[in-house]
Coordinates of C-alpha atoms and ligand atoms in Angstrom, one line a residue:
Chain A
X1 CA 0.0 0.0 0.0
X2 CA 1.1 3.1 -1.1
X3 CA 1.4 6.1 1.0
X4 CA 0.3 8.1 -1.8
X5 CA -2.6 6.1 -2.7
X6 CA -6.2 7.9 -3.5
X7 CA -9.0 7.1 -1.4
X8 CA -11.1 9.3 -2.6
X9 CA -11.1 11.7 -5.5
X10 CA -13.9 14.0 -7.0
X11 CA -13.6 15.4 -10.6
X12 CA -15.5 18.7 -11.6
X13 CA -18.5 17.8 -9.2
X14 CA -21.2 19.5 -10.2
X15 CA -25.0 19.4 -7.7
X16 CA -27.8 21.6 -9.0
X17 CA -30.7 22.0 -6.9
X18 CA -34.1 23.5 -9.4
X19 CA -36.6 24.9 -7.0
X20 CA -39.6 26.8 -9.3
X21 CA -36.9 28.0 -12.3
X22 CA -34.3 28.9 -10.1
X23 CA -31.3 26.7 -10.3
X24 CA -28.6 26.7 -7.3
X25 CA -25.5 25.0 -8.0
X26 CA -24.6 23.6 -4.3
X27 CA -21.4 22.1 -5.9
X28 CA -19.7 24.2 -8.4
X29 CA -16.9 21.4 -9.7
X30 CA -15.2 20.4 -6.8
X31 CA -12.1 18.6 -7.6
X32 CA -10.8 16.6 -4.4
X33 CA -8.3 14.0 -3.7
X34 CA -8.3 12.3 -0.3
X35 CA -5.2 10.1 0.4
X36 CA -5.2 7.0 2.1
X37 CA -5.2 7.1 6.0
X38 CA -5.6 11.1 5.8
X39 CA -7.7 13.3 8.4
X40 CA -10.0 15.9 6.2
X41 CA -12.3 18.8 7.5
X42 CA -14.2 20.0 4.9
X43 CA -14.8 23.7 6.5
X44 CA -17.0 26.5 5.3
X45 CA -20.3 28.1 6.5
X46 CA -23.7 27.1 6.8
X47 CA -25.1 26.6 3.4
X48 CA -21.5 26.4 1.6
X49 CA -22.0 22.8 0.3
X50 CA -20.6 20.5 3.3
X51 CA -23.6 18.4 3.2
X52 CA -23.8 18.0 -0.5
X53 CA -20.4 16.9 -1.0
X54 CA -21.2 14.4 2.4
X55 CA -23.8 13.1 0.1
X56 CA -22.1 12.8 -2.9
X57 CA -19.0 11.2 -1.8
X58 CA -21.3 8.8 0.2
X59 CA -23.1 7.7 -2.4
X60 CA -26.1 9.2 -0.8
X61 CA -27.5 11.4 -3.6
X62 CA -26.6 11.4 -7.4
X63 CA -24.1 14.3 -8.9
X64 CA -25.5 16.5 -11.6
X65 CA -22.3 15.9 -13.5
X66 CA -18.6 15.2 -12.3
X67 CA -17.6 11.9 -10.7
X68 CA -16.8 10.4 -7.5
X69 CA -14.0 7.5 -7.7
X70 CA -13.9 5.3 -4.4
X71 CA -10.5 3.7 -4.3
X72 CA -10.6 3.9 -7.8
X73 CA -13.7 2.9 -8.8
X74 CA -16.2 5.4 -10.6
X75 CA -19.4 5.8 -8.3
X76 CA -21.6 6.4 -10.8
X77 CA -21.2 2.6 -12.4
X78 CA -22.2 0.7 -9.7
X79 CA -25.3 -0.9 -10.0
X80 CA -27.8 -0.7 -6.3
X81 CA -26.2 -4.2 -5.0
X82 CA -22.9 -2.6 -5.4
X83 CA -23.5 0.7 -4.2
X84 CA -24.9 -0.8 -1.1
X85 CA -21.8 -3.1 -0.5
X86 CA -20.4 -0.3 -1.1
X87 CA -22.5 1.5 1.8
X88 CA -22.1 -1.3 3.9
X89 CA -18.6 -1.9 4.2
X90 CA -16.7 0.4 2.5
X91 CA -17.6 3.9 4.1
X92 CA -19.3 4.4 8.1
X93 CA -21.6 7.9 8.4
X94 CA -21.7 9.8 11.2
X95 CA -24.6 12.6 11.3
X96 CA -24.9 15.6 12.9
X97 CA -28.1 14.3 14.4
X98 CA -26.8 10.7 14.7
X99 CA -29.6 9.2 13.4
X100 CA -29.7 6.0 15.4
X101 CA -33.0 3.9 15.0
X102 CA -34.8 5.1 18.4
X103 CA -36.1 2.0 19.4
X104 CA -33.5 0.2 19.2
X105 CA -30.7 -0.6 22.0
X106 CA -26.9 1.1 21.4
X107 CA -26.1 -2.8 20.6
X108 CA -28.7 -3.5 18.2
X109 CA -27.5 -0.5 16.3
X110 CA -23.9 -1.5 16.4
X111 CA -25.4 -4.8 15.2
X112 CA -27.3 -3.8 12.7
X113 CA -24.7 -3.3 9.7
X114 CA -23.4 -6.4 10.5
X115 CA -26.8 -7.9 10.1
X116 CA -26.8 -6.3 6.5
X117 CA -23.4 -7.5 5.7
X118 CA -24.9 -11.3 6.4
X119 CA -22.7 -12.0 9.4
X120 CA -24.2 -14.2 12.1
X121 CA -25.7 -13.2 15.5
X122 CA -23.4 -13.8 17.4
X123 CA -20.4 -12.6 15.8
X124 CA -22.3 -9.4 15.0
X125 CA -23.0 -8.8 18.9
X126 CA -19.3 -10.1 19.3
X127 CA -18.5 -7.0 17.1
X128 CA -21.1 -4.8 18.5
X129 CA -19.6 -5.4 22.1
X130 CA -16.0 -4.8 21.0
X131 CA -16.9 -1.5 19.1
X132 CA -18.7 -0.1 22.1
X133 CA -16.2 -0.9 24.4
X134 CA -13.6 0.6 22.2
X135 CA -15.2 4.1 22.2
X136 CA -16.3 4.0 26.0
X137 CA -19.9 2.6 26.2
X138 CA -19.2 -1.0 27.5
X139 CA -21.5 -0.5 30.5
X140 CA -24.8 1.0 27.9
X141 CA -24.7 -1.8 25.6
X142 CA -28.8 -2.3 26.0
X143 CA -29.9 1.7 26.5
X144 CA -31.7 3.1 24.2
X145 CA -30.8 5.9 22.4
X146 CA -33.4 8.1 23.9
X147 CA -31.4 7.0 27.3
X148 CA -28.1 8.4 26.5
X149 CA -26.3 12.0 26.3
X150 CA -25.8 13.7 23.0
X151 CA -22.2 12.9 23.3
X152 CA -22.9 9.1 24.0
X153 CA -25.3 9.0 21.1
X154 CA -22.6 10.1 18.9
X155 CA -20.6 7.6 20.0
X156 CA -22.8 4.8 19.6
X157 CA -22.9 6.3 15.7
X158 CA -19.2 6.1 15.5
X159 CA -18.8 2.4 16.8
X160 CA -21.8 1.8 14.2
X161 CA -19.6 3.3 11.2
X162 CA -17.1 1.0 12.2
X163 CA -19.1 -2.6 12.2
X164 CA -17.7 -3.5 8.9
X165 CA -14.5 -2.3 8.9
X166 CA -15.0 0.7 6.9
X167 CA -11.5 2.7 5.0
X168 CA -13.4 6.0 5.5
X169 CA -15.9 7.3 7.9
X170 CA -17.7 10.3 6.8
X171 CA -18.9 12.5 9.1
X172 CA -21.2 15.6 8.5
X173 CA -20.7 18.4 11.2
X174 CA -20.5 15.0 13.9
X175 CA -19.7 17.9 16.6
X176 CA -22.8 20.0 15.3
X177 CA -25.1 19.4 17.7
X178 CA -22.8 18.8 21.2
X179 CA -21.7 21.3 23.9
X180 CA -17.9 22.3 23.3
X181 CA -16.2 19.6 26.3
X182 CA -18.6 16.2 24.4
X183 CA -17.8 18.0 21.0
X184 CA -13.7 17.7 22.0
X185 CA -13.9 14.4 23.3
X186 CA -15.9 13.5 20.1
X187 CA -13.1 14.9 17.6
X188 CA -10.2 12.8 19.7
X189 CA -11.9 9.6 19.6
X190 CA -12.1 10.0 15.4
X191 CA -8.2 11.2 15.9
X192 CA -7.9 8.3 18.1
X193 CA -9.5 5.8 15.4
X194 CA -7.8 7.8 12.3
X195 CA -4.4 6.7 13.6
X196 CA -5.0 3.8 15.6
X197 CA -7.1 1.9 12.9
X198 CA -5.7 3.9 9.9
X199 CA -9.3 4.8 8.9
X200 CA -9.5 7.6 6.7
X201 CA -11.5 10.1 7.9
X202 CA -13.6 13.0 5.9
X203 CA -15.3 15.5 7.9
X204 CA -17.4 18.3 7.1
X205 CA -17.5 21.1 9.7
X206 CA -17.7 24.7 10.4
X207 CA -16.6 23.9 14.0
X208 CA -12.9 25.4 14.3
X209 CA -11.9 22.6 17.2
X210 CA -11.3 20.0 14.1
X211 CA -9.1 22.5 13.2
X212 CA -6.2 20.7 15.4
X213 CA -6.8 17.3 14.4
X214 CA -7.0 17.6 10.7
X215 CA -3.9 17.0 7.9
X216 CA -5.5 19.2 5.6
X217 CA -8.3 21.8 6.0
X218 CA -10.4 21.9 2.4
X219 CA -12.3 25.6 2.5
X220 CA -15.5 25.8 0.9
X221 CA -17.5 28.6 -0.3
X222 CA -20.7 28.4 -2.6
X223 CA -19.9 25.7 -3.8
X224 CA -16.7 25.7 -4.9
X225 CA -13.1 24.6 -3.0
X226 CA -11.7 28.1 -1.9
X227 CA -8.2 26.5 -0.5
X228 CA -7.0 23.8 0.6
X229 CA -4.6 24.1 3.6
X230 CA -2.1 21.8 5.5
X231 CA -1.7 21.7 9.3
X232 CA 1.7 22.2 9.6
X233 CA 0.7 25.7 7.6
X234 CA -2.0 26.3 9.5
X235 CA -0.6 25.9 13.3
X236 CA 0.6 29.3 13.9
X237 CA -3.0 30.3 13.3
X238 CA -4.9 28.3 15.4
X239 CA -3.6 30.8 18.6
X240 CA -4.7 33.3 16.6
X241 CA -8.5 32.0 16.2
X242 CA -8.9 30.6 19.3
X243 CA -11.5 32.7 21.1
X244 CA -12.9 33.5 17.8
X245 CA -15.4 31.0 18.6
X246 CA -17.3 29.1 15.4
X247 CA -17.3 29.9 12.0
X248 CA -21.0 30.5 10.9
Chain B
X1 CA -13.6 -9.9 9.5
X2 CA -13.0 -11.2 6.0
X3 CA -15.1 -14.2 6.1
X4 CA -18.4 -12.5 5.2
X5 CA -17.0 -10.8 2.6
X6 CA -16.2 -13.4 0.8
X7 CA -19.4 -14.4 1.0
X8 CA -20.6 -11.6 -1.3
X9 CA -21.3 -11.6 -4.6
X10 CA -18.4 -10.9 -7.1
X11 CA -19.9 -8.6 -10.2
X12 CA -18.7 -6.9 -13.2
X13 CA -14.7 -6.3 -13.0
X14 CA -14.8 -7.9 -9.8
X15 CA -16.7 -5.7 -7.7
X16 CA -18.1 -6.8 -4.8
X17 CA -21.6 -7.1 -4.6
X18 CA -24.2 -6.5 -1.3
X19 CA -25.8 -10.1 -0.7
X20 CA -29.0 -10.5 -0.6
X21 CA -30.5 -11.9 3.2
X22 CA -32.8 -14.7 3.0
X23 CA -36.5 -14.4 3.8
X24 CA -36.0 -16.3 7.1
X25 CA -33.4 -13.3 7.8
X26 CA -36.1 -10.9 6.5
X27 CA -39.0 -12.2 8.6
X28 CA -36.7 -12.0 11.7
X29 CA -36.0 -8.7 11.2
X30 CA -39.4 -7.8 10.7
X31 CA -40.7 -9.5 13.8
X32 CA -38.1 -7.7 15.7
X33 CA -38.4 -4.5 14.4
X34 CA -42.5 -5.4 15.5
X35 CA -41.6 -6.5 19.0
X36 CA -39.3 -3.6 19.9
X37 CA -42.1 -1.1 19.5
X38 CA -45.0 -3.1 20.0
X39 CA -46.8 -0.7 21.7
X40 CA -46.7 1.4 18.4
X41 CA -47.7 -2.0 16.4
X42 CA -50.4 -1.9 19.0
X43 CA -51.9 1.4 18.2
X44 CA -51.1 1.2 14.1
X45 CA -53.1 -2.4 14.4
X46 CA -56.2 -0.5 16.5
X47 CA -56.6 1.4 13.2
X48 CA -56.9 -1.8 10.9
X49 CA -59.2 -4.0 13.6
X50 CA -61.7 -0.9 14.3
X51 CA -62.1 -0.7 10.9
X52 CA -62.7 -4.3 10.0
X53 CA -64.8 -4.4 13.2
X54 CA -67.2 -1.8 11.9
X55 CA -66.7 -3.0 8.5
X56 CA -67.9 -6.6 10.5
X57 CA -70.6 -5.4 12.0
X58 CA -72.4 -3.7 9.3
X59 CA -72.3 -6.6 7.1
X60 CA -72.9 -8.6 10.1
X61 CA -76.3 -7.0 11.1
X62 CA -77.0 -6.8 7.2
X63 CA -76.6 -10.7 7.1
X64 CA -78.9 -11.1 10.5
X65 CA -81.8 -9.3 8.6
X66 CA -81.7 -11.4 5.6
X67 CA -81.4 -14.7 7.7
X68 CA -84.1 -13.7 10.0
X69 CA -86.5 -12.8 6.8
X70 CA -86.1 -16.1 5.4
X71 CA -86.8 -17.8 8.6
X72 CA -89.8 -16.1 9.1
X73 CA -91.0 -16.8 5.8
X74 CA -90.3 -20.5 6.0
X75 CA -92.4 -20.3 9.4
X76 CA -95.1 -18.3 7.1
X77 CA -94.9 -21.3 4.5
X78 CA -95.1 -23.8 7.3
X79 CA -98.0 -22.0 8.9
X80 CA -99.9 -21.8 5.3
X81 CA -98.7 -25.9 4.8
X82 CA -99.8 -26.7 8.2
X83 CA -96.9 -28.3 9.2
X84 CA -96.5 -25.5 12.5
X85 CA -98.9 -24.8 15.0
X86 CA -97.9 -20.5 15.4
X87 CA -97.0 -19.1 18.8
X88 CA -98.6 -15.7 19.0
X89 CA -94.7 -14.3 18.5
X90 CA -94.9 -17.0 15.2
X91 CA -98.1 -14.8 13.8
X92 CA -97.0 -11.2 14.7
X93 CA -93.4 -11.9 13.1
X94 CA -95.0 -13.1 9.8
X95 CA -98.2 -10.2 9.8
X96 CA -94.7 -7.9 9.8
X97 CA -93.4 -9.3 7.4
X98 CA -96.1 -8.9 4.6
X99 CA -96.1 -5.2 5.5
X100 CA -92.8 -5.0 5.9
X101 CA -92.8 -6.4 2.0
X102 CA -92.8 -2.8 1.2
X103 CA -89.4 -1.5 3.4
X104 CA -87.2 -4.8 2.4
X105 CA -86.3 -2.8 -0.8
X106 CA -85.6 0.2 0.5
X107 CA -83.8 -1.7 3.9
X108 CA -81.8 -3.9 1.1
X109 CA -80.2 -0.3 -0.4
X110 CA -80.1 0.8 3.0
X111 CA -77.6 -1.9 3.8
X112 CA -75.6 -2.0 0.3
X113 CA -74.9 2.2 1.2
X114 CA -74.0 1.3 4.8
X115 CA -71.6 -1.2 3.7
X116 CA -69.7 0.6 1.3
X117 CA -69.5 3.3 3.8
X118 CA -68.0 1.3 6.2
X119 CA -65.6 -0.1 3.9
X120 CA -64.7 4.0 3.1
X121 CA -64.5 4.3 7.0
X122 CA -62.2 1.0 7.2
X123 CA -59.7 2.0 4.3
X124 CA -59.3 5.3 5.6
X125 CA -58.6 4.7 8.8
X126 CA -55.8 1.3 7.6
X127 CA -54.7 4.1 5.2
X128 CA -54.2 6.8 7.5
X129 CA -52.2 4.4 10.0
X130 CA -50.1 2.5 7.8
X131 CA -49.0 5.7 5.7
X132 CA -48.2 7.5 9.5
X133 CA -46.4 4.1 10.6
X134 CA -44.1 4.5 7.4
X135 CA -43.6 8.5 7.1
X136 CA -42.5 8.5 10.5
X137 CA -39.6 5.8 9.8
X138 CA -38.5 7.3 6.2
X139 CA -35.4 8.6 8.3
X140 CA -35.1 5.0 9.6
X141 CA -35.3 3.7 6.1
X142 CA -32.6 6.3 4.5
X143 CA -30.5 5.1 7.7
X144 CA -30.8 1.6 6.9
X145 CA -29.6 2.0 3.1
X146 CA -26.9 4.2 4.3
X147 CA -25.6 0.7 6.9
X148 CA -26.2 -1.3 3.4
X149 CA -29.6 -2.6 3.5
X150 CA -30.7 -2.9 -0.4
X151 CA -34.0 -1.4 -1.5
X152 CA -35.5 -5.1 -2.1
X153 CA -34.9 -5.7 1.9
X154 CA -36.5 -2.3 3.3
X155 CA -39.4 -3.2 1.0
X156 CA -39.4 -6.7 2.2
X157 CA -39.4 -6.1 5.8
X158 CA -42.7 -3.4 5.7
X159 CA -44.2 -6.6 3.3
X160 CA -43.9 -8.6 6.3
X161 CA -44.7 -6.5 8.6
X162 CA -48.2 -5.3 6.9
X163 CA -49.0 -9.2 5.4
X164 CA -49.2 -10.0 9.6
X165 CA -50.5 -6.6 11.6
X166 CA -53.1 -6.5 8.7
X167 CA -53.9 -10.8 8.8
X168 CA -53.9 -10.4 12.3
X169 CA -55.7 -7.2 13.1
X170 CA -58.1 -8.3 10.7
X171 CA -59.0 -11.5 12.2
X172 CA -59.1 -9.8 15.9
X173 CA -61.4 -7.2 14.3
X174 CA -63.7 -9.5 12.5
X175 CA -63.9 -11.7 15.8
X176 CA -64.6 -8.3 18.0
X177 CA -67.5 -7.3 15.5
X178 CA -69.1 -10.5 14.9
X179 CA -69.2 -10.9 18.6
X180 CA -71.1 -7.5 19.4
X181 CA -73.6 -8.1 16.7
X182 CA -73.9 -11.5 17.3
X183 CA -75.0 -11.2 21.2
X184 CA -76.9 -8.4 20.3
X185 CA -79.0 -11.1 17.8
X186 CA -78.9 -13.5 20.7
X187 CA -80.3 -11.0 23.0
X188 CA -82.9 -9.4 20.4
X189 CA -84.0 -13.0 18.5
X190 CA -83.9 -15.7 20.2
X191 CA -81.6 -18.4 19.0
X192 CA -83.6 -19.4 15.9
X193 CA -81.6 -17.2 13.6
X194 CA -78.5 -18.6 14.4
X195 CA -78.6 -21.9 12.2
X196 CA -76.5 -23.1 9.5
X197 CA -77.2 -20.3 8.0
X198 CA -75.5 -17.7 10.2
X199 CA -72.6 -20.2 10.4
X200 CA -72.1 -20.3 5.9
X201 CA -72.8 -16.1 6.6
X202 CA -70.2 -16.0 9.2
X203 CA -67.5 -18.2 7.3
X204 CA -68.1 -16.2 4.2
X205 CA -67.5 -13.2 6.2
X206 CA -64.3 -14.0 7.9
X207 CA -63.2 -14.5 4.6
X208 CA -63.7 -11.5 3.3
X209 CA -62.7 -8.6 6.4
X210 CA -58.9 -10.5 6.7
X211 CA -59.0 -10.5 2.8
X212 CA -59.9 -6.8 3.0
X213 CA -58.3 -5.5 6.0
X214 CA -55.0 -7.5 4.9
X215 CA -55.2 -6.1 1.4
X216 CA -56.0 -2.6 2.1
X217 CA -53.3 -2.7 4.8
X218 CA -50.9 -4.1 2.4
X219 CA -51.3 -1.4 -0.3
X220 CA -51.1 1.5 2.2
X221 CA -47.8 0.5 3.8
X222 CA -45.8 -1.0 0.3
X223 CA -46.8 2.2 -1.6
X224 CA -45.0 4.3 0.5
X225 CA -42.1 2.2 1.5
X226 CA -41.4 1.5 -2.0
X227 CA -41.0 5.4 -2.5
X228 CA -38.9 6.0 0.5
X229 CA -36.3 3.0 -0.5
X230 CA -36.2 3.8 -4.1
X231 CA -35.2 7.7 -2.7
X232 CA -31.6 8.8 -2.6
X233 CA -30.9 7.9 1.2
X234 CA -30.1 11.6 1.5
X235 CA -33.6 12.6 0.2
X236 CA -34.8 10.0 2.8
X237 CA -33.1 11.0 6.1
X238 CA -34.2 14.9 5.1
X239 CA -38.4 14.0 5.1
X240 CA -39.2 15.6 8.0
X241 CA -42.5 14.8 9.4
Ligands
LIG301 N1 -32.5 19.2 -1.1 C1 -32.3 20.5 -1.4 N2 -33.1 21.2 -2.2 C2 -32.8 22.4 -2.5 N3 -31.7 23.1 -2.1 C3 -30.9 22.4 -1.3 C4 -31.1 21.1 -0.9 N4 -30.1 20.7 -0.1 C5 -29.2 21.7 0.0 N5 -29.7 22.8 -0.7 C6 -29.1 24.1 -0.8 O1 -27.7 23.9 -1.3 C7 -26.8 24.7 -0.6 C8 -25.8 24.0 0.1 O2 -26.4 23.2 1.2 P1 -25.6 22.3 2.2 O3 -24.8 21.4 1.4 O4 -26.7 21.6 3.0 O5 -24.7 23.3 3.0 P2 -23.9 23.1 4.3 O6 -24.0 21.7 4.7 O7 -22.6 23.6 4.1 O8 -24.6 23.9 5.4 C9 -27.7 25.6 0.3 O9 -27.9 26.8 -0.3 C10 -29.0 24.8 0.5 O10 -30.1 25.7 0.7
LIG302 MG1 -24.8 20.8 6.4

């Protein structure tokens, strides 16, 4: 494996959104490469295109034009059984709302992509158990959702992106909607997982905390990359923001 | 780790493909997903078995009154053969009859209207709950594609899930209405209306509230489930309801 190696790349992505006979381009081609094993914020304010690209790089909405390649392969030729192995054990999601099924336990969540993947019972709740005691929640394995903090939520999510082993977890704004302390310890645990499990890791964010974490900062505005930064360029700035609060 | 994916499919240049679970793998699902809220299952099922039980009883009552005419006029015929020495209650039930010659139309249309109104009532209200039980788990269903389930599963599971809540509510509901109408009868008639008769009426109608309540349950719940998993799993997780 290649240090070099392209995880994930984006060529002239274009997303048009026609409301009435207005047309908003959300994604004015965005050209991105991700390398293998790299931490990415995707940074910008509200309404800039985070969630977009989220969606097209996960395979969760089609492109207007442009292409997505996952480890090479060209999004937009997979047919539905291979977009959702693709789903399933290629890529892990983490929302800004964490979108775990309410009614089910932090277990059965973990459990369930492993369920969809056609692993048995009991080495999905093997898995589950692993995962949850990896990121801290050993002793909530059978609380519901609606019976844990934000930040414990969120957590739950994360061990869910991992059930199948993904190479990249997305995450849209995961910090979004925790207090600053849960939001911190949220960003080291995906530090924690991007270089102790060399998962690649693609966030989008205006939350300036990833800011530390991250190899490379991609800016976004309207739609379009503005610049794309490395940390080591951007360290002497952090001081300088700090206090500045969030970007909105 | 690798085991199960070399379980999966291998398609075009290779690429690996999402297997498809088994029904038994479905159905399991499905009666989990009905367990873990049954007390939602609960209230989405009072809408199909009030329906059919209303649906019941109308056709129910409507049967009663067509059983009961012909057994008065057999007694009438017996009377006119001599073959039955009338009761008193023997001669005012058939003098009724001959002037109620005149209503039996208008009771007969009566009865047809009351039906299909309660079959407008029953599909709206198994309409109404099945569409709510699905538009408030679109989010669930965009989740569940974005974890890898295929489109063919998330329809598969609400199949399940509707072919028993609607089988089963249906046959609660038909038993609940046939019950009340039926001990009414018993109360108001006497037992000589329920001969073979009511029994063929009865079968008959079993039949036909689970085949209704299980149909019209079915086509409100894979209607909408097969929109939400043919959406992009973005357009799914954004329905707000
Ligand atoms: N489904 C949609 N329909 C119409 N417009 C949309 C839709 N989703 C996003 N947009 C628009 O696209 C732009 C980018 O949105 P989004 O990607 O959600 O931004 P961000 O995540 O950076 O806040 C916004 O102007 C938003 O209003
Ligand atoms: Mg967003």
């Amino acid at each position: 494996m290649r240090a070099n190696e392209y995880v994930v790349r984006t060529k002239d992505l274009v997303k048009e959104y026609t409301m009435g006979d207005q047309t908003l381009k959300a994604l004015n081609g965005v050209n991105l490469d991700v390398f293998k094993g790299e931490y990415i914020s995707i940074m910008g304010p509200s309404g800039s295109g985070k969630s977009t690209l989220f969606n097209a790089i996960g395979g969760l909405d089609k492109p207007s034009s442009g292409s997505v390649f996952i480890n090479d392969v060209d999004m937009a030729q997979l047919d539905a059984q291979e977009l959702a192995y693709l789903r399933c054990h290629t890529i892990g999601y983490i929302f800004q709302t964490f979108n775990l099924i309410p009614v089910m336990t932090a277990l059965e969540n973990v459990t369930l992509p492993t369920v969809f993947a056609g692993m048995s019972t009991d080495d999905g709740i093997e898995r589950g158990i692993e995962l949850l005691n990896l990121v801290g929640l050993g002793e909530r394995l059978h609380h519901k959702p609606s019976e844990l903090s934000g930040g414990q939520q969120q957590r739950v999510a994360i061990a869910r992106s991992l059930a199948n082993n993904p190479s990249i977890i997305l995450a849209d704004e995961p910090t979004g909607n925790l207090d600053l302390n849960t939001g911190k310890e949220i960003i080291e645990l995906l530090k924690r997982l991007n270089r102790e499990q060399g998962v690649t890791i693609i966030s989008a964010t205006h939350d300036l905390k990833m800011l530390d974490v991250s190899d490379r900062i991609v800016w976004i505005r309207d739609g379009r990359i503005a610049k794309i930064e490395d940390r080591k360029d951007i360290d002497i700035r952090i001081g300088e923001m700090e206090g500045q609060g969030e970007l909105h | 780790m690798s085991a199960e994916s070399n379980t999966a499919e291998k398609g075009r240049a290779g690429l690996r493909r999402q297997i498809k679970l088994p029904m038994s793998k479905a159905i399991e699902i499905a009666f989990k997903s009905i367990k873990i809220r049954f007390w939602r299952s609960v209230i989405t099922a009072a809408g199909i078995f009030l329906g059919i039980a209303f649906f019941t009883s109308v056709r129910m009552s409507g049967e009663f009154s067509m059983i009961q005419r012909k057994v008065i006029e057999a007694k009438r015929d017996a009377i006119a053969a001599g073959t039955l020495k009338p009761t008193p209650n023997d001669i005012r039930q058939v003098n009724s009859l001959a002037t109620d010659q005149a209503d039996a139309k208008a009771a007969e249309m009566r009865l047809k209207w009351l039906s299909i109104m309660a079959l407008i009532v029953c599909t709206v209200g198994i309409a109404n709950s099945m569409l709510m039980s699905v538009t408030e788990r679109y989010k669930e269903i965009g989740t569940m594609k974005c974890l890898g389930a295929l489109d063919g599963l998330v329809v598969k599971l609400f199949f399940i899930e509707a072919s028993f809540l609607g089988f089963f509510s249906s046959v609660i509901g038909f038993v609940l209405g046939w019950l009340v109408i039926s001990l009414i009868r018993l109360a108001t008639d006497g037992v000589e209306v329920f001969g073979l008769a009511f029994w063929i009426a009865s079968v008959k109608l079993l039949g036909l509230s689970v085949l209704v309540g299980t149909v019209l349950t079915f086509i409100a719940t894979i209607l909408p489930a097969m929109r939400a998993a043919q959406m992009p799993p973005a357009a799914a997780l954004r329905v707000e309801i």
